[in-house]
Amino acid sequence: MKHKIFKRILLLLLLVLAVIICFPVVFLIVGSLMGTDELNHYLGAVLGKADGFASWALLPTYPTFKAYVQLLLDSPEFFVMFWNSVKMTGAILLGQIVTGVPAAWGFARLDIPGKKVLFNLYIILMLMPFQVTMLSNYLTLDAMHLVDTQWAVILPAAFSTFPVFIMYHFFRSIPKGIIESAELDGANKFQVFLSIGVPLGSSGIVSALVLSFLDAWNLIEQPLTFLKSKTLWPLSLYLPNISMDNAGLAFVASVITLVPSLLVFLAGQNYLEQGIAASAVKE
């Protein structure tokens, strides 16, 4: 009886938490369907057009897609930044596959002198916030004449340590007997990596890529620091440049920006849960 009561209370708390978490998304969708006058009516205090307090409605009184039409048909800058985000995110993920997957396999399965020291260094670098490494990164990229190019954002992210950390734990979970059997059959280390490591560690690879996509798609500090030309900016920097007079565009741009992340999250949700669990595993 006590167990059932506790379970119901826990379910109720989780439901309340889910509603609180989902409210910002509902807020964005409802706001994107409101006209300028209705937004000024509810958010006038926030937009500096009225005194008092802001209010909100669960549904728009007069739904309209005018802001969607204006953004999609009359805002070429939005599409330039959207394409910049696609290019940079795709390049970052490709770079992490090329560099991160072999690195994770090497740390997990190869007997390399000083491997533990290097991996601990990886973890330390992973824990460092961008603000700590910002100056050194800028000086290095400036010496390579990469500042104000999209490579200044792509290259540091392509060598990110976090995907390596995630994939490392998946590769470590592969039974040693399978690898030894392949080696007895004459497979070299590279063949073992391709025929056993990659297929059996695919869950970890996809999990790392899902997490990396969510991070790369929403980069703000890195492009703001390394990119001077607005034509190179990703979509994440479009919103801060929308004036308060175009609140409707801000809502619509937020919704459209959210869609790719939401689709990737839904498609890789199971892998994402595995990645979060793997990152908590202690050696």
Coordinates of C-alpha atoms in Angstrom, one line a residue:
M1 CA 0.0 0.0 0.0
K2 CA 2.8 2.4 1.0
H3 CA 4.7 1.5 -2.2
K4 CA 1.6 2.4 -4.4
I5 CA 1.2 5.7 -2.6
F6 CA 4.9 6.5 -3.0
K7 CA 4.7 5.5 -6.7
R8 CA 1.7 7.8 -7.3
I9 CA 3.3 10.7 -5.6
L10 CA 6.5 10.2 -7.6
L11 CA 4.4 10.0 -10.8
L12 CA 2.6 13.2 -9.9
L13 CA 5.9 15.0 -9.2
L14 CA 7.3 13.8 -12.5
L15 CA 4.2 15.0 -14.3
V16 CA 4.5 18.5 -12.7
L17 CA 8.2 18.6 -13.7
A18 CA 7.4 17.6 -17.3
V19 CA 4.8 20.3 -17.5
I20 CA 7.3 22.9 -16.2
I21 CA 9.9 21.7 -18.7
C22 CA 7.5 21.7 -21.6
F23 CA 6.1 25.2 -20.9
P24 CA 8.9 27.1 -22.6
V25 CA 8.3 25.1 -25.8
V26 CA 4.6 25.8 -25.6
F27 CA 5.4 29.4 -24.9
L28 CA 7.4 29.6 -28.1
I29 CA 4.8 27.9 -30.3
V30 CA 2.0 30.0 -29.0
G31 CA 4.0 33.2 -29.4
S32 CA 5.0 32.3 -32.9
L33 CA 1.3 32.2 -33.8
M34 CA 0.4 35.6 -32.3
G35 CA 0.2 38.8 -34.3
T36 CA 2.2 42.0 -33.4
D37 CA -0.7 43.6 -31.6
E38 CA -1.4 40.6 -29.5
L39 CA 2.3 40.2 -28.5
N40 CA 2.5 43.8 -27.6
H41 CA -0.7 43.4 -25.4
Y42 CA 0.8 40.4 -23.5
L43 CA 4.5 41.3 -23.5
G44 CA 4.3 45.1 -23.7
A45 CA 6.0 45.4 -20.3
V46 CA 8.9 43.1 -21.4
L47 CA 9.3 44.8 -24.8
G48 CA 9.3 48.3 -23.2
K49 CA 6.0 49.3 -24.8
A50 CA 3.9 49.4 -21.6
D51 CA 4.0 49.6 -17.9
G52 CA 3.1 47.0 -15.3
F53 CA 3.6 43.2 -15.7
A54 CA 3.6 40.9 -18.6
S55 CA 0.9 38.3 -19.0
W56 CA 0.3 35.3 -21.3
A57 CA -2.4 33.2 -22.9
L58 CA -2.4 29.4 -23.4
L59 CA -3.8 29.9 -27.0
P60 CA -3.5 32.9 -29.4
T61 CA -6.8 34.8 -29.7
Y62 CA -6.3 35.3 -33.5
P63 CA -3.8 32.7 -34.8
T64 CA -1.7 33.9 -37.7
F65 CA 1.3 32.6 -39.7
K66 CA 2.3 36.1 -40.7
A67 CA 5.6 35.9 -38.8
Y68 CA 6.4 32.5 -40.4
V69 CA 5.8 34.0 -43.9
Q70 CA 7.9 37.0 -43.1
L71 CA 10.8 35.0 -41.8
L72 CA 10.8 32.3 -44.5
L73 CA 10.1 34.5 -47.5
D74 CA 11.5 37.9 -46.6
S75 CA 14.6 37.2 -44.4
P76 CA 17.5 35.9 -46.5
E77 CA 19.9 36.5 -43.6
F78 CA 18.1 33.7 -41.7
F79 CA 18.7 31.2 -44.5
V80 CA 22.4 32.1 -44.8
M81 CA 22.8 31.5 -41.0
F82 CA 20.8 28.3 -41.2
W83 CA 23.1 27.0 -43.9
N84 CA 26.1 28.1 -41.9
S85 CA 24.8 26.0 -39.0
V86 CA 24.3 23.0 -41.2
K87 CA 27.8 23.2 -42.7
M88 CA 29.6 23.7 -39.4
T89 CA 27.6 21.1 -37.5
G90 CA 28.1 18.6 -40.3
A91 CA 31.9 19.3 -40.5
I92 CA 32.2 19.0 -36.7
L93 CA 30.4 15.7 -36.6
L94 CA 32.5 14.3 -39.5
G95 CA 35.7 15.5 -37.8
Q96 CA 34.7 13.8 -34.5
I97 CA 34.0 10.5 -36.4
V98 CA 37.4 10.6 -38.1
T99 CA 39.4 11.6 -35.0
G100 CA 37.3 10.6 -32.0
V101 CA 36.4 7.0 -32.9
P102 CA 40.0 5.8 -33.4
A103 CA 41.1 7.7 -30.4
A104 CA 38.4 6.2 -28.2
W105 CA 39.3 2.7 -29.5
G106 CA 43.0 3.3 -28.8
F107 CA 42.3 4.4 -25.2
A108 CA 40.0 1.5 -24.6
R109 CA 41.7 -1.5 -26.3
L110 CA 45.3 -0.8 -27.3
D111 CA 48.3 -1.2 -25.0
I112 CA 49.9 2.2 -25.3
P113 CA 52.6 3.5 -22.9
G114 CA 51.2 6.4 -20.8
K115 CA 47.6 5.6 -21.9
K116 CA 46.1 6.3 -18.5
V117 CA 47.9 9.6 -18.1
L118 CA 46.8 10.7 -21.6
F119 CA 43.2 9.7 -20.9
N120 CA 43.2 11.5 -17.5
L121 CA 44.4 14.6 -19.4
Y122 CA 41.5 14.1 -21.8
I123 CA 39.1 14.2 -18.9
I124 CA 40.7 17.3 -17.5
L125 CA 40.4 19.1 -20.8
M126 CA 36.8 18.0 -21.1
L127 CA 36.0 19.6 -17.7
M128 CA 37.5 22.9 -18.7
P129 CA 34.9 25.5 -19.7
F130 CA 35.4 27.4 -23.0
Q131 CA 36.3 30.6 -21.1
V132 CA 39.5 28.9 -19.7
T133 CA 40.8 27.9 -23.1
M134 CA 39.4 30.8 -25.1
L135 CA 42.5 32.9 -25.2
S136 CA 44.9 30.1 -26.0
N137 CA 42.5 28.9 -28.8
Y138 CA 42.3 32.4 -30.2
L139 CA 46.0 32.9 -30.3
T140 CA 46.6 29.5 -31.9
L141 CA 43.9 30.1 -34.5
D142 CA 45.1 33.6 -35.2
A143 CA 48.7 32.3 -35.8
M144 CA 47.2 29.8 -38.3
H145 CA 45.2 32.7 -40.0
L146 CA 41.9 30.9 -39.2
V147 CA 40.2 33.6 -37.2
D148 CA 37.1 34.9 -39.0
T149 CA 36.8 31.7 -40.9
Q150 CA 34.4 28.9 -40.1
W151 CA 37.3 26.6 -39.5
A152 CA 38.0 28.5 -36.3
V153 CA 34.8 27.0 -34.9
I154 CA 35.0 23.6 -36.7
L155 CA 38.5 22.5 -35.8
P156 CA 38.5 22.9 -32.0
A157 CA 35.0 21.2 -31.9
A158 CA 36.1 18.4 -34.2
F159 CA 38.8 17.5 -31.7
S160 CA 36.5 17.6 -28.7
T161 CA 37.3 15.2 -25.9
F162 CA 33.7 14.6 -24.8
P163 CA 32.8 12.2 -27.7
V164 CA 36.0 10.2 -27.0
F165 CA 35.0 9.9 -23.4
I166 CA 31.5 8.6 -24.3
M167 CA 32.7 6.1 -26.9
Y168 CA 35.6 4.9 -24.7
H169 CA 33.1 3.3 -22.3
F170 CA 31.2 1.5 -25.0
F171 CA 34.4 0.1 -26.5
R172 CA 35.5 -1.0 -23.0
S173 CA 32.3 -3.0 -22.7
I174 CA 33.1 -5.2 -25.7
P175 CA 34.0 -8.7 -24.4
K176 CA 37.7 -9.3 -24.6
G177 CA 37.1 -12.9 -25.8
I178 CA 35.6 -11.7 -29.0
I179 CA 38.7 -9.6 -29.8
E180 CA 41.0 -12.5 -28.9
S181 CA 39.1 -14.8 -31.1
A182 CA 39.4 -12.4 -34.1
E183 CA 43.2 -12.1 -33.4
L184 CA 43.5 -15.9 -33.3
D185 CA 41.8 -16.0 -36.7
G186 CA 44.6 -13.8 -38.1
A187 CA 42.9 -10.4 -37.9
N188 CA 45.3 -7.5 -37.3
K189 CA 44.5 -4.6 -35.0
F190 CA 43.1 -2.4 -37.7
Q191 CA 40.8 -5.2 -38.9
V192 CA 39.7 -5.9 -35.4
F193 CA 38.8 -2.2 -35.0
L194 CA 36.8 -2.1 -38.3
S195 CA 35.1 -5.5 -38.1
I196 CA 34.4 -5.7 -34.3
G197 CA 35.0 -2.4 -32.6
V198 CA 33.0 -0.2 -34.9
P199 CA 29.9 -2.5 -35.3
L200 CA 29.7 -3.5 -31.6
G201 CA 30.4 0.1 -30.5
S202 CA 28.0 1.7 -33.0
S203 CA 25.6 2.5 -30.1
G204 CA 28.3 4.5 -28.4
I205 CA 29.3 6.2 -31.7
V206 CA 25.7 7.3 -32.4
S207 CA 25.2 8.3 -28.8
A208 CA 28.2 10.6 -28.9
L209 CA 27.1 12.1 -32.3
V210 CA 23.7 12.9 -30.9
L211 CA 25.2 14.7 -27.9
S212 CA 27.7 16.4 -30.2
F213 CA 25.0 17.6 -32.6
L214 CA 22.9 19.1 -29.8
D215 CA 26.0 20.9 -28.6
A216 CA 27.3 22.0 -32.1
W217 CA 23.9 23.2 -33.3
N218 CA 23.6 25.6 -30.4
L219 CA 27.2 27.0 -30.2
I220 CA 27.2 30.7 -29.2
E221 CA 30.4 31.7 -27.5
Q222 CA 32.8 30.1 -30.0
P223 CA 31.4 31.7 -33.2
L224 CA 30.9 35.0 -31.3
T225 CA 34.5 34.9 -30.3
F226 CA 36.2 33.7 -33.5
L227 CA 33.9 35.0 -36.3
K228 CA 33.8 38.7 -37.0
S229 CA 31.8 38.6 -40.2
K230 CA 28.0 38.2 -39.7
T231 CA 27.8 36.3 -43.0
L232 CA 29.7 33.5 -41.3
W233 CA 27.6 33.3 -38.2
P234 CA 25.5 30.2 -37.4
L235 CA 21.8 30.3 -36.7
S236 CA 22.3 30.4 -32.9
L237 CA 23.5 34.1 -33.3
Y238 CA 20.5 35.1 -35.3
L239 CA 18.2 35.5 -32.4
P240 CA 20.3 37.9 -30.3
N241 CA 20.3 40.3 -33.3
I242 CA 16.5 40.5 -33.7
S243 CA 15.3 43.8 -32.5
M244 CA 12.6 44.0 -29.8
D245 CA 10.2 45.4 -32.4
N246 CA 10.2 42.1 -34.2
A247 CA 9.2 39.8 -31.3
G248 CA 7.2 37.6 -33.6
L249 CA 10.2 36.9 -35.7
A250 CA 12.1 35.9 -32.6
F251 CA 9.5 33.4 -31.6
V252 CA 9.4 31.9 -35.1
A253 CA 13.1 31.7 -35.4
S254 CA 13.3 30.0 -32.0
V255 CA 10.8 27.4 -33.1
I256 CA 12.6 26.7 -36.4
T257 CA 15.9 26.5 -34.7
L258 CA 14.5 24.0 -32.2
V259 CA 13.1 21.7 -34.8
P260 CA 16.4 20.0 -36.0
S261 CA 17.5 19.5 -32.4
L262 CA 14.1 18.0 -31.5
L263 CA 14.2 15.6 -34.5
V264 CA 17.7 14.4 -33.7
F265 CA 16.9 14.0 -30.1
L266 CA 13.8 11.9 -30.9
A267 CA 15.6 9.8 -33.4
G268 CA 18.5 9.1 -31.1
Q269 CA 16.8 9.2 -27.7
N270 CA 17.6 5.6 -26.9
Y271 CA 21.3 6.1 -27.8
L272 CA 21.3 9.3 -25.8
E273 CA 20.2 7.5 -22.7
Q274 CA 22.9 4.9 -23.2
G275 CA 25.5 7.6 -23.6
I276 CA 24.4 9.4 -20.4
A277 CA 24.5 6.1 -18.6
A278 CA 27.9 5.2 -20.0
S279 CA 29.4 8.6 -19.1
A280 CA 28.5 7.9 -15.4
V281 CA 30.3 4.5 -15.4
K282 CA 33.4 4.5 -13.2
E283 CA 36.5 2.5 -14.1

